[in-house]
Tab-separated table of C-alpha atoms in Angstrom:
chain	number	residue	atom	x	y	z
A	1	MET	CA	-36.735	-3.895	1.546
A	2	THR	CA	-32.968	-4.329	1.711
A	3	GLN	CA	-31.974	-7.763	2.960
A	4	GLN	CA	-29.760	-7.675	6.051
A	5	VAL	CA	-27.164	-10.140	7.297
A	6	ARG	CA	-29.337	-11.210	10.224
A	7	ASP	CA	-32.091	-12.161	7.746
A	8	ILE	CA	-30.006	-14.900	6.113
A	9	GLY	CA	-27.824	-15.890	9.092
A	10	GLU	CA	-24.273	-17.202	9.167
A	11	GLN	CA	-24.804	-20.174	6.857
A	12	GLY	CA	-26.746	-18.146	4.336
A	13	LEU	CA	-24.022	-15.512	4.273
A	14	LEU	CA	-21.276	-18.114	3.954
A	15	GLU	CA	-23.114	-19.689	1.034
A	16	ARG	CA	-23.101	-16.354	-0.755
A	17	LEU	CA	-19.474	-15.562	0.017
A	18	GLN	CA	-18.282	-18.988	-1.120
A	19	ARG	CA	-19.156	-17.890	-4.650
A	20	PHE	CA	-16.017	-15.706	-4.522
A	21	CYS	CA	-13.783	-18.699	-3.692
A	22	PRO	CA	-12.633	-21.662	-5.865
A	23	PRO	CA	-14.873	-24.654	-4.974
A	24	GLU	CA	-11.985	-27.134	-5.108
A	25	ILE	CA	-10.141	-25.330	-2.273
A	26	ILE	CA	-12.818	-24.347	0.234
A	27	GLY	CA	-14.992	-26.658	2.335
A	28	ASP	CA	-12.478	-28.043	4.824
A	29	ASP	CA	-11.060	-26.627	8.050
A	30	ALA	CA	-8.094	-25.075	6.246
A	31	ALA	CA	-6.889	-24.298	2.739
A	32	VAL	CA	-4.043	-26.266	1.197
A	33	LEU	CA	-1.795	-24.136	-1.024
A	34	ILE	CA	0.960	-25.673	-3.111
A	35	THR	CA	4.004	-23.457	-3.598
A	36	ALA	CA	6.725	-23.845	-6.192
A	37	PRO	CA	9.843	-25.886	-5.316
A	38	GLU	CA	12.647	-24.026	-3.549
A	39	GLN	CA	10.367	-21.117	-2.686
A	40	SER	CA	9.767	-19.479	0.703
A	41	LEU	CA	6.208	-19.030	1.965
A	42	VAL	CA	5.539	-15.400	2.938
A	43	VAL	CA	2.500	-14.608	5.140
A	44	THR	CA	1.070	-11.227	6.123
A	45	THR	CA	-2.066	-10.142	8.016
A	46	ASP	CA	-3.881	-6.814	7.896
A	47	LEU	CA	-6.824	-5.675	10.023
A	48	LEU	CA	-9.249	-2.962	8.867
A	49	ILE	CA	-11.922	-1.371	11.047
A	50	ASP	CA	-14.939	0.646	9.921
A	51	GLY	CA	-14.412	4.283	10.909
A	52	VAL	CA	-10.643	3.857	11.183
A	53	HIS	CA	-9.503	2.431	7.840
A	54	PHE	CA	-12.573	3.043	5.699
A	55	SER	CA	-15.780	5.059	5.807
A	56	HIS	CA	-18.979	5.170	3.789
A	57	VAL	CA	-18.318	8.909	3.362
A	58	THR	CA	-15.181	8.319	1.286
A	59	THR	CA	-15.281	4.663	0.257
A	60	SER	CA	-17.875	2.481	-1.470
A	61	PRO	CA	-18.022	-1.184	-0.391
A	62	GLU	CA	-16.304	-2.169	-3.666
A	63	ASP	CA	-13.508	0.324	-3.016
A	64	ALA	CA	-13.176	-0.800	0.613
A	65	GLY	CA	-12.735	-4.369	-0.642
A	66	TRP	CA	-10.196	-3.319	-3.269
A	67	ARG	CA	-8.172	-1.292	-0.757
A	68	ALA	CA	-8.184	-4.162	1.749
A	69	ALA	CA	-6.849	-6.607	-0.827
A	70	ALA	CA	-4.345	-4.085	-2.208
A	71	ALA	CA	-2.925	-3.389	1.262
A	72	ASN	CA	-2.084	-7.063	1.750
A	73	LEU	CA	-0.678	-7.526	-1.747
A	74	SER	CA	1.474	-4.458	-1.185
A	75	ASP	CA	2.920	-6.039	1.969
A	76	LEU	CA	3.856	-9.113	-0.064
A	77	ALA	CA	5.454	-6.961	-2.763
A	78	ALA	CA	7.445	-5.165	-0.053
A	79	MET	CA	8.949	-8.542	0.896
A	80	GLY	CA	9.743	-9.503	-2.679
A	81	ALA	CA	6.936	-12.080	-2.773
A	82	PHE	CA	4.222	-12.861	-5.302
A	83	PRO	CA	0.697	-13.643	-3.984
A	84	ILE	CA	-0.894	-17.090	-4.151
A	85	GLY	CA	-4.040	-16.642	-2.034
A	86	ILE	CA	-5.789	-14.807	0.804
A	87	THR	CA	-8.184	-15.705	3.612
A	88	VAL	CA	-10.773	-13.231	4.873
A	89	GLY	CA	-12.031	-12.833	8.438
A	90	LEU	CA	-15.219	-10.737	8.519
A	91	GLY	CA	-16.947	-9.322	11.605
A	92	LEU	CA	-20.364	-7.755	10.990
A	93	PRO	CA	-23.285	-6.224	12.858
A	94	GLY	CA	-26.506	-8.024	12.025
A	95	ASP	CA	-28.087	-5.003	10.351
A	96	VAL	CA	-25.467	-4.688	7.611
A	97	SER	CA	-26.923	-5.038	4.113
A	98	VAL	CA	-26.187	-8.348	2.395
A	99	ASN	CA	-25.649	-6.406	-0.814
A	100	TRP	CA	-22.939	-4.308	0.929
A	101	VAL	CA	-21.074	-7.482	1.920
A	102	GLU	CA	-21.283	-8.939	-1.576
A	103	LEU	CA	-20.006	-5.685	-3.080
A	104	LEU	CA	-17.129	-5.697	-0.566
A	105	TYR	CA	-16.106	-9.142	-1.802
A	106	GLN	CA	-16.581	-8.048	-5.393
A	107	GLY	CA	-14.069	-5.249	-4.840
A	108	MET	CA	-11.574	-7.655	-3.292
A	109	THR	CA	-12.021	-10.039	-6.198
A	110	GLU	CA	-11.505	-7.300	-8.799
A	111	CYS	CA	-8.175	-6.384	-7.226
A	112	LEU	CA	-7.023	-9.982	-6.767
A	113	GLN	CA	-7.893	-10.999	-10.329
A	114	LYS	CA	-5.223	-8.650	-11.676
A	115	TYR	CA	-2.625	-10.801	-9.928
A	116	ASN	CA	-4.178	-14.257	-10.440
A	117	THR	CA	-4.864	-14.507	-6.714
A	118	LEU	CA	-7.819	-16.253	-5.046
A	119	ILE	CA	-9.845	-15.953	-1.866
A	120	VAL	CA	-9.226	-19.433	-0.428
A	121	GLY	CA	-11.194	-19.304	2.826
A	122	GLY	CA	-11.967	-17.299	5.939
A	123	ASP	CA	-14.480	-16.824	8.731
A	124	VAL	CA	-17.596	-14.768	9.485
A	125	VAL	CA	-18.672	-13.647	12.980
A	126	ARG	CA	-21.072	-11.187	14.581
A	127	SER	CA	-19.371	-7.975	15.697
A	128	PRO	CA	-20.509	-4.583	17.019
A	129	VAL	CA	-18.409	-2.901	14.316
A	130	THR	CA	-17.577	-3.993	10.782
A	131	THR	CA	-14.113	-5.537	10.846
A	132	LEU	CA	-12.099	-7.025	7.993
A	133	ALA	CA	-9.034	-9.178	8.699
A	134	ILE	CA	-7.109	-10.506	5.708
A	135	THR	CA	-4.224	-12.950	5.742
A	136	ALA	CA	-2.304	-13.104	2.473
A	137	PHE	CA	0.047	-15.869	1.378
A	138	GLY	CA	2.862	-15.368	-1.085
A	139	GLN	CA	5.953	-17.103	-2.338
A	140	ALA	CA	9.433	-15.770	-2.997
A	141	ASP	CA	12.900	-16.918	-3.911
A	142	PRO	CA	14.622	-17.191	-0.495
A	143	HIS	CA	17.646	-15.387	-1.949
A	144	ARG	CA	15.458	-12.461	-3.059
A	145	ILE	CA	13.573	-11.651	0.127
A	146	ILE	CA	13.435	-7.887	0.686
A	147	ARG	CA	13.954	-6.950	4.347
A	148	ARG	CA	13.944	-3.702	6.266
A	149	SER	CA	17.196	-4.626	7.979
A	150	ALA	CA	19.386	-4.915	4.853
A	151	ALA	CA	20.194	-1.230	4.153
A	152	VAL	CA	23.874	-0.237	4.279
A	153	VAL	CA	25.689	3.098	4.218
A	154	GLY	CA	25.935	4.431	0.676
A	155	ASP	CA	22.737	2.853	-0.603
A	156	ALA	CA	20.491	5.002	-2.756
A	157	ILE	CA	16.884	5.305	-1.571
A	158	VAL	CA	14.393	4.713	-4.385
A	159	VAL	CA	10.662	5.363	-4.393
A	160	THR	CA	8.691	3.599	-7.114
A	161	GLY	CA	6.170	6.390	-7.659
A	162	VAL	CA	4.562	9.664	-6.629
A	163	HIS	CA	3.748	10.199	-2.945
A	164	GLY	CA	0.837	12.195	-1.569
A	165	ASN	CA	-1.786	11.287	-4.163
A	166	SER	CA	-3.844	9.079	-1.863
A	167	HIS	CA	-4.044	11.609	0.959
A	168	ALA	CA	-4.883	14.323	-1.549
A	169	GLY	CA	-7.726	12.159	-2.843
A	170	LEU	CA	-8.989	11.649	0.702
A	171	GLN	CA	-9.003	15.391	1.344
A	172	LEU	CA	-10.990	15.984	-1.844
A	173	LEU	CA	-13.566	13.409	-0.748
A	174	LEU	CA	-13.846	14.964	2.708
A	175	HIS	CA	-13.936	18.534	1.335
A	176	PRO	CA	-15.783	18.500	-2.027
A	177	GLU	CA	-15.439	22.272	-2.360
A	178	LEU	CA	-11.740	21.801	-3.147
A	179	ARG	CA	-12.654	20.219	-6.497
A	180	GLN	CA	-13.082	23.656	-8.065
A	181	ASN	CA	-9.294	23.990	-8.107
A	182	LEU	CA	-8.833	20.932	-10.366
A	183	ASN	CA	-9.911	19.809	-13.812
A	184	ASP	CA	-11.740	16.494	-14.170
A	185	ALA	CA	-8.636	14.497	-15.113
A	186	GLU	CA	-6.643	15.800	-12.134
A	187	TYR	CA	-9.540	15.187	-9.747
A	188	ASN	CA	-10.172	11.643	-10.986
A	189	THR	CA	-6.470	10.749	-10.737
A	190	LEU	CA	-6.353	11.709	-7.057
A	191	ILE	CA	-9.660	10.038	-6.182
A	192	LYS	CA	-8.571	6.816	-7.883
A	193	ALA	CA	-5.249	6.917	-6.031
A	194	HIS	CA	-7.150	6.832	-2.739
A	195	GLN	CA	-9.961	4.459	-3.604
A	196	ARG	CA	-8.137	2.041	-5.941
A	197	PRO	CA	-4.427	1.987	-5.018
A	198	GLN	CA	-2.181	-0.313	-7.044
A	199	PRO	CA	0.193	-2.665	-5.177
A	200	ARG	CA	3.588	-2.508	-6.900
A	201	LEU	CA	4.027	-6.196	-7.636
A	202	ASP	CA	5.022	-5.101	-11.144
A	203	VAL	CA	8.313	-3.740	-9.774
A	204	LEU	CA	9.677	-7.129	-8.701
A	205	PRO	CA	10.332	-8.779	-12.086
A	206	ILE	CA	11.880	-5.527	-13.342
A	207	LEU	CA	14.129	-5.295	-10.288
A	208	TRP	CA	15.383	-8.879	-10.496
A	209	GLU	CA	15.927	-8.680	-14.256
A	210	ILE	CA	18.139	-5.620	-13.731
A	211	VAL	CA	20.035	-7.382	-10.943
A	212	GLU	CA	20.772	-10.288	-13.270
A	213	THR	CA	21.650	-8.043	-16.212
A	214	LEU	CA	24.116	-5.974	-14.169
A	215	HIS	CA	25.578	-9.088	-12.511
A	216	VAL	CA	25.204	-7.600	-9.038
A	217	THR	CA	23.881	-10.750	-7.379
A	218	SER	CA	26.986	-10.926	-5.173
A	219	LEU	CA	26.202	-7.578	-3.560
A	220	HIS	CA	24.235	-7.166	-0.341
A	221	PRO	CA	20.463	-7.851	-0.449
A	222	VAL	CA	17.943	-5.185	-1.387
A	223	ALA	CA	16.329	-3.482	1.622
A	224	GLY	CA	12.858	-2.006	1.637
A	225	MET	CA	9.197	-1.887	2.602
A	226	ASP	CA	6.043	-0.286	1.289
A	227	SER	CA	4.915	3.264	2.054
A	228	SER	CA	1.405	2.477	3.276
A	229	ASP	CA	2.033	4.566	6.412
A	230	GLY	CA	3.835	7.355	4.556
A	231	LEU	CA	7.240	7.886	2.977
A	232	ALA	CA	8.802	9.177	6.189
A	233	ASP	CA	7.568	6.170	8.154
A	234	ALA	CA	9.013	3.734	5.604
A	235	ILE	CA	12.467	5.319	5.589
A	236	LEU	CA	12.530	5.651	9.369
A	237	GLN	CA	11.513	2.011	9.835
A	238	ILE	CA	14.180	0.820	7.402
A	239	CYS	CA	16.860	2.928	9.095
A	240	ARG	CA	15.883	1.747	12.563
A	241	ALA	CA	15.914	-1.915	11.502
A	242	SER	CA	19.254	-1.521	9.684
A	243	GLY	CA	21.010	0.623	12.306
A	244	VAL	CA	21.688	3.468	9.861
A	245	GLY	CA	20.585	7.010	9.096
A	246	ALA	CA	19.530	8.791	5.905
A	247	VAL	CA	19.532	12.127	4.128
A	248	LEU	CA	16.511	12.894	1.933
A	249	GLU	CA	16.556	15.634	-0.677
A	250	HIS	CA	13.368	17.707	-0.602
A	251	ARG	CA	13.517	18.489	-4.342
A	252	GLN	CA	13.816	14.848	-5.355
A	253	ILE	CA	10.620	13.645	-3.633
A	254	PRO	CA	8.010	13.161	-6.402
A	255	PHE	CA	4.854	15.176	-5.701
A	256	PRO	CA	1.696	15.131	-7.844
A	257	LYS	CA	1.740	17.988	-10.377
A	258	THR	CA	-1.784	18.966	-9.326
A	259	PHE	CA	-0.512	20.181	-5.964
A	260	ASP	CA	0.501	23.500	-7.505
A	261	SER	CA	-3.120	24.516	-8.031
A	262	TRP	CA	-4.518	23.989	-4.562
A	263	LEU	CA	-1.801	23.256	-1.991
A	264	THR	CA	1.285	25.052	-0.776
A	265	GLU	CA	4.628	23.319	-1.174
A	266	GLU	CA	4.736	22.789	2.599
A	267	GLN	CA	1.363	21.021	2.541
A	268	ALA	CA	2.407	18.911	-0.443
A	269	LEU	CA	5.513	17.805	1.428
A	270	GLU	CA	3.478	16.758	4.476
A	271	TYR	CA	1.101	14.764	2.284
A	272	ALA	CA	4.057	12.956	0.714
A	273	LEU	CA	5.892	12.289	3.974
A	274	TYR	CA	3.012	11.467	6.304
A	275	GLY	CA	-0.200	11.109	4.268
A	276	GLY	CA	0.213	7.369	3.756
A	277	GLU	CA	-1.698	4.785	1.702
A	278	ASP	CA	0.223	5.367	-1.512
A	279	PHE	CA	1.349	1.683	-1.519
A	280	GLU	CA	4.566	2.452	-3.369
A	281	LEU	CA	7.784	0.603	-2.576
A	282	VAL	CA	10.735	2.255	-0.847
A	283	LEU	CA	13.933	0.394	-1.721
A	284	CYS	CA	17.554	0.817	-0.628
A	285	LEU	CA	20.097	-0.537	-3.082
A	286	PRO	CA	23.438	0.232	-4.777
A	287	LYS	CA	23.503	3.460	-6.789
A	288	GLU	CA	24.164	1.808	-10.162
A	289	LEU	CA	21.201	-0.505	-9.676
A	290	ALA	CA	19.010	2.361	-8.425
A	291	ASP	CA	19.761	4.500	-11.497
A	292	VAL	CA	18.741	1.747	-13.909
A	293	LEU	CA	15.630	0.813	-11.905
A	294	VAL	CA	14.345	4.392	-11.843
A	295	GLN	CA	14.960	4.722	-15.566
A	296	HIS	CA	12.946	1.571	-16.273
A	297	LEU	CA	10.057	2.425	-13.929
A	298	GLY	CA	9.500	6.050	-14.952
A	299	GLN	CA	6.161	7.621	-13.931
A	300	GLY	CA	7.289	9.238	-10.700
A	301	ALA	CA	10.003	6.797	-9.659
A	302	ALA	CA	12.996	8.640	-8.191
A	303	ILE	CA	16.089	8.438	-6.047
A	304	VAL	CA	15.118	10.547	-3.043
A	305	GLY	CA	18.145	10.188	-0.777
A	306	THR	CA	21.080	8.214	0.540
A	307	ILE	CA	21.671	5.897	3.497
A	308	THR	CA	24.217	7.388	5.923
A	309	VAL	CA	26.029	6.571	9.163
A	310	GLY	CA	24.303	7.357	12.449
A	311	SER	CA	20.603	7.089	13.176
A	312	LYS	CA	19.024	10.415	12.142
A	313	VAL	CA	16.841	10.793	9.071
A	314	LEU	CA	17.415	14.317	7.796
A	315	LEU	CA	15.312	16.153	5.215
A	316	HIS	CA	17.526	18.573	3.278
A	317	ASP	CA	16.738	21.258	0.694
A	318	LYS	CA	19.722	21.965	-1.544
A	319	HIS	CA	18.161	25.300	-2.551
A	320	GLN	CA	17.934	26.285	1.132
A	321	LYS	CA	14.336	27.458	0.769
A	322	PHE	CA	13.396	25.187	3.670
A	323	PRO	CA	15.567	24.543	6.749
A	324	ASP	CA	16.975	21.079	7.419
A	325	ARG	CA	14.559	18.941	9.402
A	326	VAL	CA	14.958	15.722	11.383
A	327	LEU	CA	12.065	13.348	10.672
A	328	SER	CA	10.440	11.178	13.337
A	329	LEU	CA	7.768	8.509	13.589
A	330	SER	CA	5.749	10.606	16.045
A	331	GLN	CA	4.845	13.085	13.299
A	332	GLY	CA	2.778	10.538	11.378
A	333	PHE	CA	-0.382	8.590	12.175
A	334	GLN	CA	-0.038	6.178	15.070
A	335	HIS	CA	-2.782	3.953	16.473
A	336	PHE	CA	-3.668	4.741	20.131
A	337	SER	CA	-1.870	8.125	19.987
A	338	GLN	CA	-5.138	9.975	20.598
């Protein structure tokens, strides 16, 4: 018979989960993390709820753990910070399988190990619904913090990779009959994009090396955020925080090649703009820096638009196949909107 959380109780569960943490850090009322000299501490928190952010229909416990960790690491990357540790708050019904919880932590650990990051503490409580709250700690050079409010007119808007893959993977999981339109490699690419997204921490050293090489350190700071809530949301949030507008070019937004076989171009565009959970970075920076960054990143990185005066974010198609369209936050997913 499968062992449940209520069978081993809080202390028994904590004993098991402490195996995923370094013994020299846990055991007190708080973790002590030492950051490098002249570095800023960057902290982010993300809350995930069963049935809202993950589901047994589309996500194994390992994948749910990976996605939870990746979401927090992506937030650090969006600030220009490198991770140093996370804490995990876990709310569980008593009838949850102990094995499910251990697999959840295994997935988190697999993601964190890629970035030499540790689970350094947390809390476990009884809850009517499975809830996962992660706080991630990172460090960054205070002169290289990436903020939403730093975009200026004339900046190029860069995306670090393809958008729409994650939502496409979700749709394939929810509607298995759609698989017949794809070969195995295409299908697996989209499923992996949804279940095992990669936070773009790899972009940061490339970005700062280019800045130093081009001697552009005297220019304004880089603006940006991640695209976890969709490309449109990211650009709109940056523009609102910076008091600017933007023009996006439809043809420059990188879509997955597999869209041609099972989605219309209109559907592909909606997936890219509003699907979310791609965990790419959206950066606003001088054109000469943007050109070099895109060249170095490859694999779907692109300049998708320009920061403009005003406040509107306009989607434009230079081939005039699609009419100009003003983007808004209300078109994407919003908590409490239903």
